[in-house]
Structures are given as C-alpha cells and as structure tokens.
Tab-separated table of C-alpha atoms in Angstrom:
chain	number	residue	atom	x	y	z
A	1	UNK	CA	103.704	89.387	96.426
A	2	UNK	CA	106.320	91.841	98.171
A	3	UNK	CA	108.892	90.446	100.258
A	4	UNK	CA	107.631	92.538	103.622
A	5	UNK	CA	110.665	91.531	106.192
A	6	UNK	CA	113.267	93.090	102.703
A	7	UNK	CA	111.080	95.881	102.554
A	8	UNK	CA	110.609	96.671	106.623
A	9	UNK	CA	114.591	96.651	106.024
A	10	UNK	CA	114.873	98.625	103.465
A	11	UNK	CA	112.734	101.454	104.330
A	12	UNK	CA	113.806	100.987	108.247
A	13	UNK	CA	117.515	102.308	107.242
A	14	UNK	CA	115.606	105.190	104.844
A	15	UNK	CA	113.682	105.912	107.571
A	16	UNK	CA	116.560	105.967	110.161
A	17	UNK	CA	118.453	108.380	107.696
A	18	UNK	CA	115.778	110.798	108.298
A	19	UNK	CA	116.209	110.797	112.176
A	20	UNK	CA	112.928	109.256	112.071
A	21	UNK	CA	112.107	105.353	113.682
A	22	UNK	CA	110.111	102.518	112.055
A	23	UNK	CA	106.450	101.903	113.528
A	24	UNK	CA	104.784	99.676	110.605
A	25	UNK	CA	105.248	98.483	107.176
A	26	UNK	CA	102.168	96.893	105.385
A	27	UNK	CA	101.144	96.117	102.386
A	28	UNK	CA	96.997	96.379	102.468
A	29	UNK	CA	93.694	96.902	99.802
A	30	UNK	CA	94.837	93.099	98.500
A	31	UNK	CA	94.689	93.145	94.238
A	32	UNK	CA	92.259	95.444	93.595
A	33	UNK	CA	93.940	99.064	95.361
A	34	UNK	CA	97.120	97.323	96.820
A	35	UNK	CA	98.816	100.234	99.233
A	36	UNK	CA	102.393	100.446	101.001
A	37	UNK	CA	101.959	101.755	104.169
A	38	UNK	CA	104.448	103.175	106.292
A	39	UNK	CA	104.011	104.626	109.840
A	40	UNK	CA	106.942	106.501	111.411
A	41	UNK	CA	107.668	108.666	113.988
A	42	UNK	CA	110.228	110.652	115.481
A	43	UNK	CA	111.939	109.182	118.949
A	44	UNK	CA	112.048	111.777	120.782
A	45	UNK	CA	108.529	113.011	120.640
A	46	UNK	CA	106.670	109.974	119.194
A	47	UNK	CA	104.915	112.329	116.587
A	48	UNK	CA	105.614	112.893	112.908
A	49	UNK	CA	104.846	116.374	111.252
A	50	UNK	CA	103.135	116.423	108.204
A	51	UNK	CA	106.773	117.756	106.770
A	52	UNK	CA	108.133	114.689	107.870
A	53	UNK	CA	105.888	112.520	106.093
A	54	UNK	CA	106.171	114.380	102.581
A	55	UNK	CA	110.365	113.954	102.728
A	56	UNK	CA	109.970	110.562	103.951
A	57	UNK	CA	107.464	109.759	100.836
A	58	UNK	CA	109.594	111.375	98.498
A	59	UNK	CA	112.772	109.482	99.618
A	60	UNK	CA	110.861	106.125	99.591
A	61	UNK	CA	109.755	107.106	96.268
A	62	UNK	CA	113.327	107.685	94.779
A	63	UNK	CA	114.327	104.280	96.443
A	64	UNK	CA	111.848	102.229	94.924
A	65	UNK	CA	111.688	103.842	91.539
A	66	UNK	CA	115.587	103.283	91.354
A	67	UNK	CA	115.149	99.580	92.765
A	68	UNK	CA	112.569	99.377	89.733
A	69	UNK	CA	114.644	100.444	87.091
A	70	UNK	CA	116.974	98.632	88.099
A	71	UNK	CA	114.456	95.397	87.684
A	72	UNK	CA	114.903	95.053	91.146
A	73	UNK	CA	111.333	96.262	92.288
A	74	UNK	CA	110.223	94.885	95.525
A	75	UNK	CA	106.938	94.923	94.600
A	76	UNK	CA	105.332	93.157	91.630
A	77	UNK	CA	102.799	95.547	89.988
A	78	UNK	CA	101.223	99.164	90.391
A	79	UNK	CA	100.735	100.372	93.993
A	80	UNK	CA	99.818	103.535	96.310
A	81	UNK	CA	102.600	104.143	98.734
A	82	UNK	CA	100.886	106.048	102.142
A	83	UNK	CA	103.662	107.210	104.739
A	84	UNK	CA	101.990	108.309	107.841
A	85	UNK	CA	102.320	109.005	111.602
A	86	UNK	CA	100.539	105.818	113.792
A	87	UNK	CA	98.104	108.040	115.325
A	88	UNK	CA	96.392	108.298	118.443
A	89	UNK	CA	95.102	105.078	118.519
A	90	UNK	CA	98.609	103.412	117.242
A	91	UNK	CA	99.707	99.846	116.436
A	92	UNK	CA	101.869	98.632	119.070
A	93	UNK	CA	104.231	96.353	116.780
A	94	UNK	CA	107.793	96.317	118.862
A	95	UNK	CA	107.997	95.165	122.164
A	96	UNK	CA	109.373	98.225	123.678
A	97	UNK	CA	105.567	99.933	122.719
A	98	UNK	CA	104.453	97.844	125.467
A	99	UNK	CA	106.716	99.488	128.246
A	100	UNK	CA	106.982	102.838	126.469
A	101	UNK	CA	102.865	102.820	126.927
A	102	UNK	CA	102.449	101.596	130.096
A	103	UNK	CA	99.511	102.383	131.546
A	104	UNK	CA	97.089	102.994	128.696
A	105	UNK	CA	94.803	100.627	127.782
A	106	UNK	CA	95.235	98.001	124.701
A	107	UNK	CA	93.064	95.728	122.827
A	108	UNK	CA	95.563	92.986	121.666
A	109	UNK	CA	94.585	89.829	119.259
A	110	UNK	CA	96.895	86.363	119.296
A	111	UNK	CA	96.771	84.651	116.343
A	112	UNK	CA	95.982	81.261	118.036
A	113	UNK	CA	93.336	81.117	121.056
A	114	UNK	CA	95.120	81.132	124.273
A	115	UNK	CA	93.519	79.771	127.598
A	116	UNK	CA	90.145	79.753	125.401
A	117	UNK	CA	90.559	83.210	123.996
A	118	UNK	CA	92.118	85.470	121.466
A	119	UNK	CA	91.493	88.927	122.156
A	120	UNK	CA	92.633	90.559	125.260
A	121	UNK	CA	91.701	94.397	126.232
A	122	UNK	CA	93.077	96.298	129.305
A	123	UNK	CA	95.871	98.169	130.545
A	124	UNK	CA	99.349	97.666	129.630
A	125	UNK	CA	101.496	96.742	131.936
A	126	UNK	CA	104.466	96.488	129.947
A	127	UNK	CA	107.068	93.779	128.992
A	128	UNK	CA	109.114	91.029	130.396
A	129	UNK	CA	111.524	88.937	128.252
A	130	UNK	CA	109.622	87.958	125.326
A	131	UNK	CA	106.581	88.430	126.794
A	132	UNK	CA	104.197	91.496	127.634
A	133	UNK	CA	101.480	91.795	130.328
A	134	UNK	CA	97.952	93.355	130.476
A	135	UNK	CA	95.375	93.740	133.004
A	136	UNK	CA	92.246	92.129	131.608
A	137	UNK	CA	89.647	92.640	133.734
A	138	UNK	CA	87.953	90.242	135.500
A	139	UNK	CA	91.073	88.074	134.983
A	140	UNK	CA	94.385	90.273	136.375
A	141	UNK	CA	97.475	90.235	135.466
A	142	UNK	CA	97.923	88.157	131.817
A	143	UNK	CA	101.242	87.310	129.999
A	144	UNK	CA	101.438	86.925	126.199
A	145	UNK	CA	104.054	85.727	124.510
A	146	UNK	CA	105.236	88.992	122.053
A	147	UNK	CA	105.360	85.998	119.282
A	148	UNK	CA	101.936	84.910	119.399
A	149	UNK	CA	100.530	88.926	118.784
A	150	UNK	CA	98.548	89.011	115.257
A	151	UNK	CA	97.731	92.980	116.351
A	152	UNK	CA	97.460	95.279	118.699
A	153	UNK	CA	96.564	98.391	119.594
A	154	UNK	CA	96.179	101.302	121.427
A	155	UNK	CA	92.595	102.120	122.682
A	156	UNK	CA	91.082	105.897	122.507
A	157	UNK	CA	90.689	106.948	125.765
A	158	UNK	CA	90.975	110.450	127.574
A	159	UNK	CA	94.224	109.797	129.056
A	160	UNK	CA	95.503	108.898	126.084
A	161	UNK	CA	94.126	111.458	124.107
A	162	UNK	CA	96.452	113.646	127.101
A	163	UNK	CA	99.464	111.826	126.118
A	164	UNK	CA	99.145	112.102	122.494
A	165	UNK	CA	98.228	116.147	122.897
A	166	UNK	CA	100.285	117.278	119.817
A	167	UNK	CA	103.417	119.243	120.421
A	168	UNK	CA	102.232	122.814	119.051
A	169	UNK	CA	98.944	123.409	117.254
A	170	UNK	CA	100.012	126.531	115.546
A	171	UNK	CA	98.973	126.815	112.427
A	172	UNK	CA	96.340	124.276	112.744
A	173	UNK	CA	93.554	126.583	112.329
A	174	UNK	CA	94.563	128.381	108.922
A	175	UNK	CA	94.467	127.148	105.175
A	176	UNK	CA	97.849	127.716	103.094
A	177	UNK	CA	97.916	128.535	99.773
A	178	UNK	CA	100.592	127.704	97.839
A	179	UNK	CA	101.005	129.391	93.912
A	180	UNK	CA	101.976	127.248	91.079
C-alpha cells in the first residue's frame, strides 16, 4: 500500500514547481485497476488547462520512475497515474475551499454520525477555526469540525456552473491533428 501523506508531499512540491496548487491525491480502483489521482489547479484562476495537466503528468512521471529505480518506489506494484483539474463539481479537501466557496451549495459526509447524522447538504458558509459551517435546511446554521470530514463536495448547480464558466472557450469547438 502507498504511503498517501509521503506522496501528497511529494507531488505537492512537484506540483508547486509548476505554479500550480494541490487539490487531491488518491489512490482508487483498489487491486484490480489501482489509479494515482491527482487534481490540481492553478491559484489564481482555480482552473487547470489541459496543457497543464500533460506537463504535470510528465513531471510526476519522471519523479516516480526515478524514485523506482532507485528502489525507492512509493508505490508497490503496476498503476495508472490520472492528473486532472477537480471539476465543476470539486472535492473540497482544505479548509480554505470552504471560505473560498462560500455561498455554493455542498453535500459533505463525517466519518462518524454527528447529532444522529452523517451527511449534511446546503450552502457553505465558510470556516471558523477548525471548523466549517453550512446551512442545512430545515436545521440552520451547522458547525463541523474540518477533522471529522470523510468527503465533500461541491454540488452542480446553476450558480455554480456561473462560477466555474471556463476562462476562454477558444478552440473548444475544433479537432487538432497532430502528424507523427
């Protein structure tokens, strides 16, 4: 099994040397199709192009392979690395994602029941200390400790679908062909 906290680490500072900031590392598909994924973005407009992603891949990729030959690999066994933006409907994993989307709704799982209940949906309305608050509906404000989170995430919704518009959709429409 991977060592995920040495790995966030690791591929944290690769991904800070590309300008770019940590969302996610996970290791997912269990023994049968076991995948690294990594969601990035960059600060200053929470997106990642798909240019990004491909020099971010190939830098991880030079990493680990040296790591491995070095019979240092942090991960035992054959594996599919996936580096991707988070998405529309992102994670929120750090618990400045709860101020920085403020506002748009959440569906948030503890890992332990809290007042009778482990899944909370509503708006975010942000952090304080160690703990974040939501609007659940029907019950108001709610505070969760940051500690207690299993997952959360951001819910589809128009308005966020308005925040998340991409910076420039130039290009989007055409198909490029590239020789060999």
């Amino acid at each position: 099994m991977a060592d995920l906290a040495g790995l966030t680490e690791l591929i944290g500072a690769e991904a800070k040397a590309e300008g770019l900031e940590l969302v996610r590392v996970k290791m997912m598909g269990g023994t049968s199709d076991p995948t690294l994924q990594v969601m990035a973005e960059r600060p200053d407009t929470r997106q990642l192009t798909l240019d990004d992603c491909a020099q971010l891949s190939r830098r991880l990729s030079e990493v680990l392979d040296a790591l491995e030959a070095e019979g240092r690999d942090p991960i035992a066994g054959a594996y599919r690395l996936e580096v991707s933006s988070p998405g529309i409907d992102r994670p929120l994993t750090r618990l400045g994602d709860y101020d920085d989307w403020k506002g748009h709704e959440a569906r948030i799982s503890l890992a332990e029941k809290l007042n009778g209940r482990k899944v909370f949906t509503g708006p975010v309305l942000g952090s304080e200390g160690e703990d974040i608050l939501i609007d659940v509906p029907g019950q108001g404000e709610t505070r969760l400790p940051f500690a207690a989170i299993q997952s959360a995430k951001l819910v589809m919704t128009d308005k966020l679908i308005q925040a998340t518009a991409p910076l420039s959709a130039d290009g989007a429409d055409t198909i490029k062909v590239e020789e060999d």
